[in-house]
PDB file of C-alpha atoms and ligand atoms in Angstrom:
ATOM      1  CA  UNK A   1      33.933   2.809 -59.324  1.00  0.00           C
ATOM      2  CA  UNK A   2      37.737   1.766 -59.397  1.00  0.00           C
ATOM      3  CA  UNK A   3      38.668  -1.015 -56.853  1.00  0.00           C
ATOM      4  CA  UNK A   4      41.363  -0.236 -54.133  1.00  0.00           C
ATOM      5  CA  UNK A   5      44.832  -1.057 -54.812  1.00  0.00           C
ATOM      6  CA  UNK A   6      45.277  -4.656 -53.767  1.00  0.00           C
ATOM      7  CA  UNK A   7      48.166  -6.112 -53.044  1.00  0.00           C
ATOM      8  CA  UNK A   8      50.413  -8.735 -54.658  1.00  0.00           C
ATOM      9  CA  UNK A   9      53.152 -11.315 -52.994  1.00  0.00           C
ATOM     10  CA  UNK A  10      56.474  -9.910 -54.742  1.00  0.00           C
ATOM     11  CA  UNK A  11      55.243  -7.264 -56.546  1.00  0.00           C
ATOM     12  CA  UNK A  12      56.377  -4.427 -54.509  1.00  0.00           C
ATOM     13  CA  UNK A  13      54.510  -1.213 -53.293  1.00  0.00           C
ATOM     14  CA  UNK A  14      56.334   2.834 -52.065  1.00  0.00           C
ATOM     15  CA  UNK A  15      53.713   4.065 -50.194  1.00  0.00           C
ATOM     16  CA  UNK A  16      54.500   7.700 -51.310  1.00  0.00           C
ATOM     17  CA  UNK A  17      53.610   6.863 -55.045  1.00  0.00           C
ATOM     18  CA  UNK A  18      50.102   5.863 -53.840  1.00  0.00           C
ATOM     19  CA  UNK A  19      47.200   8.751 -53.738  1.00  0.00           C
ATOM     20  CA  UNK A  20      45.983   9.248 -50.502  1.00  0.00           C
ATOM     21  CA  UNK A  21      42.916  11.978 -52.411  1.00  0.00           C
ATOM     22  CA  UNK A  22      41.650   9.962 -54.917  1.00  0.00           C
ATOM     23  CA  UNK A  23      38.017   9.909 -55.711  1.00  0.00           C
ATOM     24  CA  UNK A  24      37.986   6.227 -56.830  1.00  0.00           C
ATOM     25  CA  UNK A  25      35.390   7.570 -59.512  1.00  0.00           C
ATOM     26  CA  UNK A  26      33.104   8.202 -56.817  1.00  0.00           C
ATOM     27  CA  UNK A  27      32.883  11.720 -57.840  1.00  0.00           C
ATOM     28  CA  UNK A  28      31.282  13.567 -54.884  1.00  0.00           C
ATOM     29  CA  UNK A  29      30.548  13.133 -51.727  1.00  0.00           C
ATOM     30  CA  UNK A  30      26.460  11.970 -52.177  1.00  0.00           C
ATOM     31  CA  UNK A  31      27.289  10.374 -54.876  1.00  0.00           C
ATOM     32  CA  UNK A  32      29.412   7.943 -53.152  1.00  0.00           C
ATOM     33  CA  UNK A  33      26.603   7.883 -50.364  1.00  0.00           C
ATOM     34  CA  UNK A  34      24.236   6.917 -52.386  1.00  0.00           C
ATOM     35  CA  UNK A  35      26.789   3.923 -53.364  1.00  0.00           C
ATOM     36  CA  UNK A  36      27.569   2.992 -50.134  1.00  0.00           C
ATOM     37  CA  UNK A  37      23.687   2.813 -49.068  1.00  0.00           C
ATOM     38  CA  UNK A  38      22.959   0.170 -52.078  1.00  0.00           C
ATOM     39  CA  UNK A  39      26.364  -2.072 -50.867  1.00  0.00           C
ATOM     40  CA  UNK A  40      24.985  -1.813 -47.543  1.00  0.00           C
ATOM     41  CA  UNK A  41      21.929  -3.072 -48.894  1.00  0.00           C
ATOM     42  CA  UNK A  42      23.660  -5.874 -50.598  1.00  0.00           C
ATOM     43  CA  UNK A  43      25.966  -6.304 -47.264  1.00  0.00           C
ATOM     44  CA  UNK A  44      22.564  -7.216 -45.335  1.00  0.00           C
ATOM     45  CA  UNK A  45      21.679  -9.793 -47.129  1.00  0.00           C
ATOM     46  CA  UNK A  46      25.006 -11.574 -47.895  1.00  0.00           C
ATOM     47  CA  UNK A  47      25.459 -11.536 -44.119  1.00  0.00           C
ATOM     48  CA  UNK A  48      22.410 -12.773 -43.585  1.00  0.00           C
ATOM     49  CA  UNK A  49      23.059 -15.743 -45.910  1.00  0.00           C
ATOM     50  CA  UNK A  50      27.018 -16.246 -44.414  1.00  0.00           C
ATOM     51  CA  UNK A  51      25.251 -16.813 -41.130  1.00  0.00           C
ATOM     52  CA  UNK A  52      22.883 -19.704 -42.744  1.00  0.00           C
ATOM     53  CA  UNK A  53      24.974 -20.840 -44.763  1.00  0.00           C
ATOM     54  CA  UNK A  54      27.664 -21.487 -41.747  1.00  0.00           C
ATOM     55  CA  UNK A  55      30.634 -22.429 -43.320  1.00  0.00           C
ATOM     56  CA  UNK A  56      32.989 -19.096 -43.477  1.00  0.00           C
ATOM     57  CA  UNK A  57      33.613 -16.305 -41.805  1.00  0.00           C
ATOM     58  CA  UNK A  58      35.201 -12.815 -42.357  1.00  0.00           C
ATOM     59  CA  UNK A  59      37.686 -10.733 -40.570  1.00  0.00           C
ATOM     60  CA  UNK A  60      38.201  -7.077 -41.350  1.00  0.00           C
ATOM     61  CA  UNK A  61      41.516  -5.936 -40.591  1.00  0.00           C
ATOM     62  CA  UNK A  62      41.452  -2.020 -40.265  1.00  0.00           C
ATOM     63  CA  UNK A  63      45.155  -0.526 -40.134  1.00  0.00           C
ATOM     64  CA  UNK A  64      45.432   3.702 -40.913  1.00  0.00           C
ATOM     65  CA  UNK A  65      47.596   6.190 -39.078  1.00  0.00           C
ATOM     66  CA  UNK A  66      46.045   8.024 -36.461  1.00  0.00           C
ATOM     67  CA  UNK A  67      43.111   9.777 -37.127  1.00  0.00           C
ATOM     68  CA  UNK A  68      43.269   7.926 -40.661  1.00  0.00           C
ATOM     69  CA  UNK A  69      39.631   7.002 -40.044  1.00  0.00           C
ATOM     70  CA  UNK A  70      38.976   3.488 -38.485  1.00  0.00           C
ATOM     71  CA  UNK A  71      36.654   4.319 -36.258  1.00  0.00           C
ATOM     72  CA  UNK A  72      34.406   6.151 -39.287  1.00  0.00           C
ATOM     73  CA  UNK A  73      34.786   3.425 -41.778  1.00  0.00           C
ATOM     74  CA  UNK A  74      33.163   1.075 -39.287  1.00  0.00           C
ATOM     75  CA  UNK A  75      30.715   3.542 -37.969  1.00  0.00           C
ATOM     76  CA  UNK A  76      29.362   3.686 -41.375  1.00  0.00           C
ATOM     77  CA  UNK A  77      30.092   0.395 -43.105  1.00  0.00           C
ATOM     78  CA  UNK A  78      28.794  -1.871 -39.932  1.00  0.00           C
ATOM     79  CA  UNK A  79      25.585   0.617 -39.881  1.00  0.00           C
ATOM     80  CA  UNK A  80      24.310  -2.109 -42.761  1.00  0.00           C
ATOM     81  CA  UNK A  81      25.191  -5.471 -40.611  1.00  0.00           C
ATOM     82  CA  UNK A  82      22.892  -7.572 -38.130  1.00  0.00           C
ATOM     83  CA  UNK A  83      24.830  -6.510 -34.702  1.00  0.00           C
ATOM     84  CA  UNK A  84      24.273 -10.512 -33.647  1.00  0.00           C
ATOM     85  CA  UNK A  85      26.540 -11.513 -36.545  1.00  0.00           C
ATOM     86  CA  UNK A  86      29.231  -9.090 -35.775  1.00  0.00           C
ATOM     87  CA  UNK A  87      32.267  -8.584 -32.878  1.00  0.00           C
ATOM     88  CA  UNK A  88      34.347  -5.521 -33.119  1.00  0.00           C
ATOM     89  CA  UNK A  89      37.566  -5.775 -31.470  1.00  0.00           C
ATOM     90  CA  UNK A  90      39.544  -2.718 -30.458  1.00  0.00           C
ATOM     91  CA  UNK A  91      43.354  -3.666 -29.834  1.00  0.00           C
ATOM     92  CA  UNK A  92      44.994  -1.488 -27.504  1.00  0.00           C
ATOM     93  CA  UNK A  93      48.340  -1.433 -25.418  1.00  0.00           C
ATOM     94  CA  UNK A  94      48.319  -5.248 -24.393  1.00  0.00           C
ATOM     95  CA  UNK A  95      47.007  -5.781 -21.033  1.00  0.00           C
ATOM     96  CA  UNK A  96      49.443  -7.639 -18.465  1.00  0.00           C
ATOM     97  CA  UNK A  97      47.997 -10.866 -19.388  1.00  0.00           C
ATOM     98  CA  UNK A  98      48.384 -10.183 -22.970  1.00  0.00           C
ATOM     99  CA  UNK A  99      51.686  -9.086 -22.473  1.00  0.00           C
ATOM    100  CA  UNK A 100      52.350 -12.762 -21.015  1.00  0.00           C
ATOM    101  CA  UNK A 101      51.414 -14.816 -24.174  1.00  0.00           C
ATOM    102  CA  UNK A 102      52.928 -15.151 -27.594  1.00  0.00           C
ATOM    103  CA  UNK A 103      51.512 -11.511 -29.567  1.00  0.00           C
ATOM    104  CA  UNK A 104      48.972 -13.535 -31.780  1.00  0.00           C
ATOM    105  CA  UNK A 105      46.963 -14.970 -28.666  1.00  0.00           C
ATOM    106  CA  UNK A 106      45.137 -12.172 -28.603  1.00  0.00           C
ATOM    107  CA  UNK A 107      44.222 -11.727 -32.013  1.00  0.00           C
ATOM    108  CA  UNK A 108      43.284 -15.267 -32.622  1.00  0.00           C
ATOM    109  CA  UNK A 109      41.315 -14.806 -29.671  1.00  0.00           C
ATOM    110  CA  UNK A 110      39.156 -12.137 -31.610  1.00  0.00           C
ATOM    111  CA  UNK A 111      39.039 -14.214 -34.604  1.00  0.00           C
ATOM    112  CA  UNK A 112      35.278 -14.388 -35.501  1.00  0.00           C
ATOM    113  CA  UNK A 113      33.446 -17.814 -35.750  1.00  0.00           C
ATOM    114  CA  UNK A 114      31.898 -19.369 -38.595  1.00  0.00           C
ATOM    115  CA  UNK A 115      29.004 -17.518 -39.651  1.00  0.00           C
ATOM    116  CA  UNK A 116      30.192 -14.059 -38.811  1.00  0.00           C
ATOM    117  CA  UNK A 117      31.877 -11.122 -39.399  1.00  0.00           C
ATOM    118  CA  UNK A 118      34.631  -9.951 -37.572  1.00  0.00           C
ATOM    119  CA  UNK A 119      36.668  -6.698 -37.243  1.00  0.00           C
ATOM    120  CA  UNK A 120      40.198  -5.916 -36.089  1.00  0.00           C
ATOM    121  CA  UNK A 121      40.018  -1.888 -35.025  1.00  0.00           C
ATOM    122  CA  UNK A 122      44.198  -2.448 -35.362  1.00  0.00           C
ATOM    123  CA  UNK A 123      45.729  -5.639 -35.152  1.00  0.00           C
ATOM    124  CA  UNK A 124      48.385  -8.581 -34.799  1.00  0.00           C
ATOM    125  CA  UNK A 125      49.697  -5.844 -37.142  1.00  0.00           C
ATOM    126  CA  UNK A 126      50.826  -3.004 -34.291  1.00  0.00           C
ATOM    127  CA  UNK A 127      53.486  -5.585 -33.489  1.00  0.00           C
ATOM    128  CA  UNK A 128      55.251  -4.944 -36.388  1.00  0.00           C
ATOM    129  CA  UNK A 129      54.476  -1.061 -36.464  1.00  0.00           C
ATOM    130  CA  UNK A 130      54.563   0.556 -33.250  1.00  0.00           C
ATOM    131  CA  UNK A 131      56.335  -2.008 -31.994  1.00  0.00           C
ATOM    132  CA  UNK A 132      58.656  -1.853 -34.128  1.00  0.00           C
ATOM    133  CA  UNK A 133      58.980   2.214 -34.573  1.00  0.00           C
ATOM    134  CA  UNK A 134      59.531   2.446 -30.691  1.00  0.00           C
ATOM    135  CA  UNK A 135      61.592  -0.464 -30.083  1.00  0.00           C
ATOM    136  CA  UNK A 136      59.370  -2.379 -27.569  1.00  0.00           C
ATOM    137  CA  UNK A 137      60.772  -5.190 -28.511  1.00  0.00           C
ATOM    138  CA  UNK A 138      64.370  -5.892 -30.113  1.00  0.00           C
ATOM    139  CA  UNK A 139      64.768  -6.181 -33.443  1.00  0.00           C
ATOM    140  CA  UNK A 140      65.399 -10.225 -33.556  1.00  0.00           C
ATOM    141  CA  UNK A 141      62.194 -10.524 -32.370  1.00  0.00           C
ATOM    142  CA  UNK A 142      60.114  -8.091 -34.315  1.00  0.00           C
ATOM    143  CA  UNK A 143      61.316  -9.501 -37.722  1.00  0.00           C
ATOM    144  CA  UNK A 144      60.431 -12.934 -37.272  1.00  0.00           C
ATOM    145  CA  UNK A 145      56.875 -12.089 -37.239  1.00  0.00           C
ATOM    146  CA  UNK A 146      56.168 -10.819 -40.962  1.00  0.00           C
ATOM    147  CA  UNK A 147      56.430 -14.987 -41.385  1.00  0.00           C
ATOM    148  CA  UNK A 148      54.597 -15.884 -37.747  1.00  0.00           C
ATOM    149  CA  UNK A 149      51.558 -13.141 -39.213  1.00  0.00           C
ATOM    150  CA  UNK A 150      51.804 -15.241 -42.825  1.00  0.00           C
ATOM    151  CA  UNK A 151      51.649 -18.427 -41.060  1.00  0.00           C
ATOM    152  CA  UNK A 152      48.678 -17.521 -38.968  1.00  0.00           C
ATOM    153  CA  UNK A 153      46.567 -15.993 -41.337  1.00  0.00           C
ATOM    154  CA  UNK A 154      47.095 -18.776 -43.784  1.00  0.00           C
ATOM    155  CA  UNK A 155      46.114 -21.538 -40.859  1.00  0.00           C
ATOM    156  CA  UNK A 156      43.008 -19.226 -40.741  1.00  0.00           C
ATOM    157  CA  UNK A 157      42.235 -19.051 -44.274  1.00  0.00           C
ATOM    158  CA  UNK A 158      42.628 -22.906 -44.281  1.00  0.00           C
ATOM    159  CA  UNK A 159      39.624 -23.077 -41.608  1.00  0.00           C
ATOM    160  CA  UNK A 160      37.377 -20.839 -42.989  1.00  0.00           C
ATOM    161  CA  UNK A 161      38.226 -17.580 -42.062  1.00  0.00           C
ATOM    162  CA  UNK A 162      38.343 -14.929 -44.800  1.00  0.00           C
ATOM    163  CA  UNK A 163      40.729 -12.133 -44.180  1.00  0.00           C
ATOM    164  CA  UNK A 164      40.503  -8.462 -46.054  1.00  0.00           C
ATOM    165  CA  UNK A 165      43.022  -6.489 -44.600  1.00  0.00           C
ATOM    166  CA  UNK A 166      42.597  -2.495 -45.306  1.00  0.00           C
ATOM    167  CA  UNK A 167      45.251   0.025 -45.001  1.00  0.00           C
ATOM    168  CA  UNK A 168      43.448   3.616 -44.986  1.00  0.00           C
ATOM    169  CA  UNK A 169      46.312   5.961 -46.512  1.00  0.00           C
ATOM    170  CA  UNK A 170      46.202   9.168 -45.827  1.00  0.00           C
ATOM    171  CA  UNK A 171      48.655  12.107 -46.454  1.00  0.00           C
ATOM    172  CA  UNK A 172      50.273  14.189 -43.606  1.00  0.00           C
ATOM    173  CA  UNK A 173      48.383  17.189 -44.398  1.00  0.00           C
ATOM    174  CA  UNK A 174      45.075  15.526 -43.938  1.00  0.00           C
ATOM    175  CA  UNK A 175      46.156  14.206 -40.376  1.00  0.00           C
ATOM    176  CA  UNK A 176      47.413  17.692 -39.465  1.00  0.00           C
ATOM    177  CA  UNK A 177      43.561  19.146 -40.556  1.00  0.00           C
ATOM    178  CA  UNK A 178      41.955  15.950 -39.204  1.00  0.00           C
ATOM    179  CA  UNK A 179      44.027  16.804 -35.862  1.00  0.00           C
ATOM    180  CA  UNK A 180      43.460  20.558 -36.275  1.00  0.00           C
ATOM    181  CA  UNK A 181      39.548  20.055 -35.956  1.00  0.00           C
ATOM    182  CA  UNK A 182      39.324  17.544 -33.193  1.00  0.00           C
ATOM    183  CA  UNK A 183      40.994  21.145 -31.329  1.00  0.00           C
ATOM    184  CA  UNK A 184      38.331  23.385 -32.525  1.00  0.00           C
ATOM    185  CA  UNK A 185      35.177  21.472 -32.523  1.00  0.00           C
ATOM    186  CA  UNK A 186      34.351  21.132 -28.643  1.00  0.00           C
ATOM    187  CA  UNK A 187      32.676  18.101 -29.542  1.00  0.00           C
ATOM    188  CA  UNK A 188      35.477  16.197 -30.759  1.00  0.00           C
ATOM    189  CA  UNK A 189      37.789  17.547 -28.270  1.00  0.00           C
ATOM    190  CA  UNK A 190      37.504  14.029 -26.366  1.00  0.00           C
ATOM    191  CA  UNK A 191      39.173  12.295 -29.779  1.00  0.00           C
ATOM    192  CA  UNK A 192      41.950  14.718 -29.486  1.00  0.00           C
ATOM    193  CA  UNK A 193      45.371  12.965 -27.505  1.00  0.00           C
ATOM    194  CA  UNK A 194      48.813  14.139 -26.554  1.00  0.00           C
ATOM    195  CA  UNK A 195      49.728  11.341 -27.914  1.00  0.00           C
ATOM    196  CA  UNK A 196      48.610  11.639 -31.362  1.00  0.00           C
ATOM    197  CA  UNK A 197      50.990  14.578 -31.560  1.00  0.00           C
ATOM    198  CA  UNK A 198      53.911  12.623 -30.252  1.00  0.00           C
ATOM    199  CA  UNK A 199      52.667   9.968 -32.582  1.00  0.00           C
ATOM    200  CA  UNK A 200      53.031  11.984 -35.926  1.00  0.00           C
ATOM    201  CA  UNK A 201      56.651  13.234 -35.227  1.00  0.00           C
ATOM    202  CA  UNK A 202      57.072   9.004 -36.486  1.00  0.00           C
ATOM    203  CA  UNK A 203      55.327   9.554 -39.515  1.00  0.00           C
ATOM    204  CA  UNK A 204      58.067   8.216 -41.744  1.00  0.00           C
ATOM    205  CA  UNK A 205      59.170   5.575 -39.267  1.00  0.00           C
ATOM    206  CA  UNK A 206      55.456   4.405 -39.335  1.00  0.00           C
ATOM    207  CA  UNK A 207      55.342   5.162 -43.514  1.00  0.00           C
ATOM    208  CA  UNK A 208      57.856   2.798 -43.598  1.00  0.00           C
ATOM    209  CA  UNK A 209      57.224   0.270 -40.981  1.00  0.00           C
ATOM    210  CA  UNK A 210      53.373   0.031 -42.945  1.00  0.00           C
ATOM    211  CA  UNK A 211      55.382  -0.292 -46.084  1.00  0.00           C
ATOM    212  CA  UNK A 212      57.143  -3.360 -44.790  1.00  0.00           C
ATOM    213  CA  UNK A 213      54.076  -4.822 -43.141  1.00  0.00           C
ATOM    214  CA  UNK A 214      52.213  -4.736 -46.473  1.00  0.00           C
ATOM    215  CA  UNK A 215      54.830  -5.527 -48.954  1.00  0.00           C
ATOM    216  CA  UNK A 216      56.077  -9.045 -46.403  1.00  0.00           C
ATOM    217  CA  UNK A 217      52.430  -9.376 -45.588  1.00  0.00           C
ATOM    218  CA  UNK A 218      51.110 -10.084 -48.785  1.00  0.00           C
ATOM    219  CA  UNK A 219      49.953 -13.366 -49.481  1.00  0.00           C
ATOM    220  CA  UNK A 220      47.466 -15.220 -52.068  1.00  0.00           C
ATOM    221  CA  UNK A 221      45.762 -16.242 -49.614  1.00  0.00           C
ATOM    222  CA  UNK A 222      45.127 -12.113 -47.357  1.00  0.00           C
ATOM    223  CA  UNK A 223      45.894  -9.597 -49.627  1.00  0.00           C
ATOM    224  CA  UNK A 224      46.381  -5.623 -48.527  1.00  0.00           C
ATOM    225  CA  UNK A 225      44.007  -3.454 -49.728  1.00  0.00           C
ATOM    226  CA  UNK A 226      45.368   0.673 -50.103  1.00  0.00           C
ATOM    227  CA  UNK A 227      42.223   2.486 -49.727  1.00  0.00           C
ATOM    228  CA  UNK A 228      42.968   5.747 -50.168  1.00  0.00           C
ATOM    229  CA  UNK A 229      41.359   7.494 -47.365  1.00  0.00           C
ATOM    230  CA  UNK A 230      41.459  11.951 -47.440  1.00  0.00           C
ATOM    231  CA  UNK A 231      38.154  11.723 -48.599  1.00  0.00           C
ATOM    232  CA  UNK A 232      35.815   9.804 -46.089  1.00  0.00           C
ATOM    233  CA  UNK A 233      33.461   9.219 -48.484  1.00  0.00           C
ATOM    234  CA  UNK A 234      35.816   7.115 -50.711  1.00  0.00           C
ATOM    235  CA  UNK A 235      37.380   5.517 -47.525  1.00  0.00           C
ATOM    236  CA  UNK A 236      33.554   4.549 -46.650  1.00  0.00           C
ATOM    237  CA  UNK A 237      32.396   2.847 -49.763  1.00  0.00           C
ATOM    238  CA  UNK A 238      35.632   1.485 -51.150  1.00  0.00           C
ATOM    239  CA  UNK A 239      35.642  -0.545 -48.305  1.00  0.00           C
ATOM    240  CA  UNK A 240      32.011  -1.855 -47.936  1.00  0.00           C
ATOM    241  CA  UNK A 241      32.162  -2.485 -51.806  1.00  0.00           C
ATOM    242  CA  UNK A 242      35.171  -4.792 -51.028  1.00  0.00           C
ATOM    243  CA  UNK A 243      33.570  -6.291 -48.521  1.00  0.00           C
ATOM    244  CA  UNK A 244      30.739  -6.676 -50.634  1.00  0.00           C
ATOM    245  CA  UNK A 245      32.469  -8.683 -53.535  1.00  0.00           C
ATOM    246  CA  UNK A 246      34.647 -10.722 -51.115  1.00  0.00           C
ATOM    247  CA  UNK A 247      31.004 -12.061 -49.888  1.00  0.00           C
ATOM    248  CA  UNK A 248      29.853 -12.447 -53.170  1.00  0.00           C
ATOM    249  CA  UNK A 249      32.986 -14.794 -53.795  1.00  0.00           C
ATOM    250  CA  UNK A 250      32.202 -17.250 -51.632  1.00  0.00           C
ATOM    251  CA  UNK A 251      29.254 -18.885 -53.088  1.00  0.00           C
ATOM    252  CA  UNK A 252      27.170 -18.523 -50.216  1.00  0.00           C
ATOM    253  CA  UNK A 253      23.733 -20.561 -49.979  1.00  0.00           C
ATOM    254  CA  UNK A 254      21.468 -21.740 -47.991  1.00  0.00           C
ATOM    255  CA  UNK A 255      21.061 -24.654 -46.589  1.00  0.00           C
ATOM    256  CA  UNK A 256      19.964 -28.024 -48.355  1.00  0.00           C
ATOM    257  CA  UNK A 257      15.444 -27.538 -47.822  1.00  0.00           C
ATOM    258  CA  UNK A 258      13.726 -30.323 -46.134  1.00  0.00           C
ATOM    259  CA  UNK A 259      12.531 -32.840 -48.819  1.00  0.00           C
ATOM    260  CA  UNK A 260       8.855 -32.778 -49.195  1.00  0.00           C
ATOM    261  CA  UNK A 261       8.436 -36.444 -47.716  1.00  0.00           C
ATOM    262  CA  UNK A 262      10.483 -35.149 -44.602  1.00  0.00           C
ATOM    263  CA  UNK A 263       7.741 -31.796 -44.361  1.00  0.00           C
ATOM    264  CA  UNK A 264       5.005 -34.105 -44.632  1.00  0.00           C
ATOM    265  CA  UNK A 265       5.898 -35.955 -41.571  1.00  0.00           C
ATOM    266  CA  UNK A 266       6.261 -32.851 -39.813  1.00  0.00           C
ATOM    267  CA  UNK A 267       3.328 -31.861 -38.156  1.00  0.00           C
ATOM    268  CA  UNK A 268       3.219 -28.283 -36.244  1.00  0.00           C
ATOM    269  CA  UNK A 269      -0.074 -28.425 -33.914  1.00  0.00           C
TER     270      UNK A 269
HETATM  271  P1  LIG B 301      43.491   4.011 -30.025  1.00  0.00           P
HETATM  272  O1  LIG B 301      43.324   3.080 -31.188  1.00  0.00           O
HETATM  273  O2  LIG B 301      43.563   5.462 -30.422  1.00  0.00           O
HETATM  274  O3  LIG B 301      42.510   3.763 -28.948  1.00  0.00           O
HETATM  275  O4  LIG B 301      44.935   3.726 -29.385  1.00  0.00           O
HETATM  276  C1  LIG B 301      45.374   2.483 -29.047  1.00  0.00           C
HETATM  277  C2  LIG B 301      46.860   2.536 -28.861  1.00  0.00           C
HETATM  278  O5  LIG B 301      47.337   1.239 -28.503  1.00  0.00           O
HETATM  279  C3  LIG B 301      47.610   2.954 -30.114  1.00  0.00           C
HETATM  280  O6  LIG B 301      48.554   3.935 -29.828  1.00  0.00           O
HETATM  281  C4  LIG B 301      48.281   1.660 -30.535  1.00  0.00           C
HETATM  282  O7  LIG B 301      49.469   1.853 -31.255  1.00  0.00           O
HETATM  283  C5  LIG B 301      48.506   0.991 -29.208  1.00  0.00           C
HETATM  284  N1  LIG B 301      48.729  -0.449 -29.384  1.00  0.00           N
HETATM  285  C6  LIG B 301      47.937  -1.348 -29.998  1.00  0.00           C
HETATM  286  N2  LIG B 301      48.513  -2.558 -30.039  1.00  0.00           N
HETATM  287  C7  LIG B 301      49.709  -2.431 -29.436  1.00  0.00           C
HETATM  288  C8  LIG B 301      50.776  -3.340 -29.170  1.00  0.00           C
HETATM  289  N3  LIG B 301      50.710  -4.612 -29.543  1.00  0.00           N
HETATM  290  N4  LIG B 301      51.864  -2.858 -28.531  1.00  0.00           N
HETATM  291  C9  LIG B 301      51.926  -1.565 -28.151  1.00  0.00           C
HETATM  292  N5  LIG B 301      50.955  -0.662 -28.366  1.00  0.00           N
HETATM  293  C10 LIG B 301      49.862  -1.086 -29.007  1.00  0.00           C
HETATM  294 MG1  LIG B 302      43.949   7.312 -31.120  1.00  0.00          MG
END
C-alpha cells in the first residue's frame, strides 16, 4: 500500500497536481476492507497500550470539502477504538461564547488528554478557510494565524500531544455525484443542505484557501497528510494505516511490573 502524500515545511504543494482517485495500491474495494479490518485490529491494541502507557496522546485533525467524507472516515476508522479512550469533536459555526474568546480556545479545549485519542471533525483550521473565503473576519486578522496555528500545535506537540492532520481531497465531480445521491436516496436526504450548494460555487476560493493552510501549516513537528479521498475505501484505510504507524512510533509500553518482592507483600484475601 503507498502512504498518503505527507507534507513538508518549504517544499511546496498545487492541490490540482494531486489525485483525488487514486487507489493507493489498494486495488479494490474488499481488498482494501480486508486491510482496514487488520489496522483496526492493530489500532485496538496500540490504543489499548497508549492508554497504559499514559504518556501521549493523539489528535486527528479531519479537514475535506463538503461531502469529502469526514463523517465516513471516522464512522469506519473509530469502529476499531475503545469508545472510553476516544472524544470526537464536531466544530461548527462558533457559539456566542466561542465567538468571545481568541479562535484556538475552543480547539484547545477539545484537545484530548494523555492517554487518548482525539478527533477534530474540522478544526482551528475553518478559521483560515471559511473564514477566510467569506471574509468573516478582515484580512489582518486571518493571516496572522497560519503562525498562531504553528505556535499552538507545536506547544502541543511539546506536551505530549501527537497531531496527524488529514486533508481528504476530492475532485469536483465526485462532490457533484456525492451531492447528487444524498437527493435521490430518501435516506440520505437529511445529509443533503442548501448550503452545501452555496458552498461549492467557492470551490476554488476553498482549493486555494486549503492550499495555503497546508503549504504555511506544515511543520516537523504536524505534518499534512493528502489522502486522496473519491474512493472511500482508500480514504478509509489510508487513514487508519497512518494512524496505525504514528502509534507504532511512539514506543508505547506498559508500565514498569511490580517487582516480585513488592507482589509478595501483596496479599488479596
Ligand atoms: P457541518 O460540518 O456540515 O455540520 O457544518 C458545520 C459548518 O460550520 C460548516 O459550514 C463550517 O464551515 C462551519 N464552521 C466551522 N467552524 C467555523 C468557524 N470557525 N467560523 C465559521 N464557520 C465555521
Ligand atoms: Mg455539511
Amino acid at each position: 500500500m503507498k502512504r498518503p502524500l505527507v507534507t513538508r515545511p518549504g517544499r511546496k504543494i498545487r492541490l490540482r497536481d494531486i489525485p483525488t482517485d487514486d487507489d493507493a495500491g489498494l486495488v479494490d474495494k474488499p481488498a482494501a476492507r480486508v486491510r482496514l479490518a487488520e489496522e483496526l485490529e492493530r489500532l485496538r491494541k496500540l490504543q489499548h497500550l497508549l492508554y497504559a502507557d499514559n504518556r501521549f496522546a493523539l489528535l486527528v485533525v479531519l479537514q475535506a470539502m463538503d461531502t469529502g467524507g469526514k463523517d465516513g472516515a471516522i464512522r469506519h476508522v473509530m469502529s476499531g477504538f475503545n469508545p472510553s479512550g476516544c472524544v470526537v469533536t464536531s466544530f461548527k459555526v462558533p457559539s456566542m461564547e466561542e465567538r468571545v474568546h481568541d479562535f484556538l480556545w475552543r480547539a484547545h479545549h477539545a484537545v484530548p488528554p494523555r492517554g487518548s485519542v482525539g478527533v477534530f471533525n474540522r478544526s482551528h483550521y475553518e478559521d483560515v478557510l471559511i473564514v477566510r473565503v467569506h471574509k468573516l473576519v478582515p484580512r489582518e486578522e486571518w493571516q496572522l494565524r497560519y503562525r498562531q496555528i504553528n505556535d499552538f500545535e507545536r506547544m502541543l506537540s511539546e506536551n505530549g500531544v501527537h497531531i496527524l492532520k488529514f486533508f481528504l481531497h476530492i475532485s469536483k465531480g465526485e462532490q457533484q455525484r456525492r451531492l447528487k445521491a444524498r437527493l435521490k436516496d430518501s435516506t440520505k436526504n437529511w445529509k443533503f443542505s442548501e448550503g452545501d450548494l452555496f458552498e461549492r460555487k467557492f470551490w476554488a476560493k476553498y482549493q486555494d484557501a486549503y492550499e495555503d493552510a497546508i503549504n504555511r501549516c506544515s511543520t516537523p513537528w504536524a505534518p499534512w497528510h493528502i489522502v486522496p479521498a473519491d474512493h472511500k475505501w482508500v480514504r478509509d484505510t489510508l487513514v487508519a494505516h497512518a494512524m496505525r504507524l504514528e502509534l507504532e512510533s511512539l514506543n508505547l509500553r506498559y508500565p514498569k511490573p511490580l517487582s516480585k518482592a513488592a507482589l509478595s507483600r501483596i496479599k488479596v484475601r
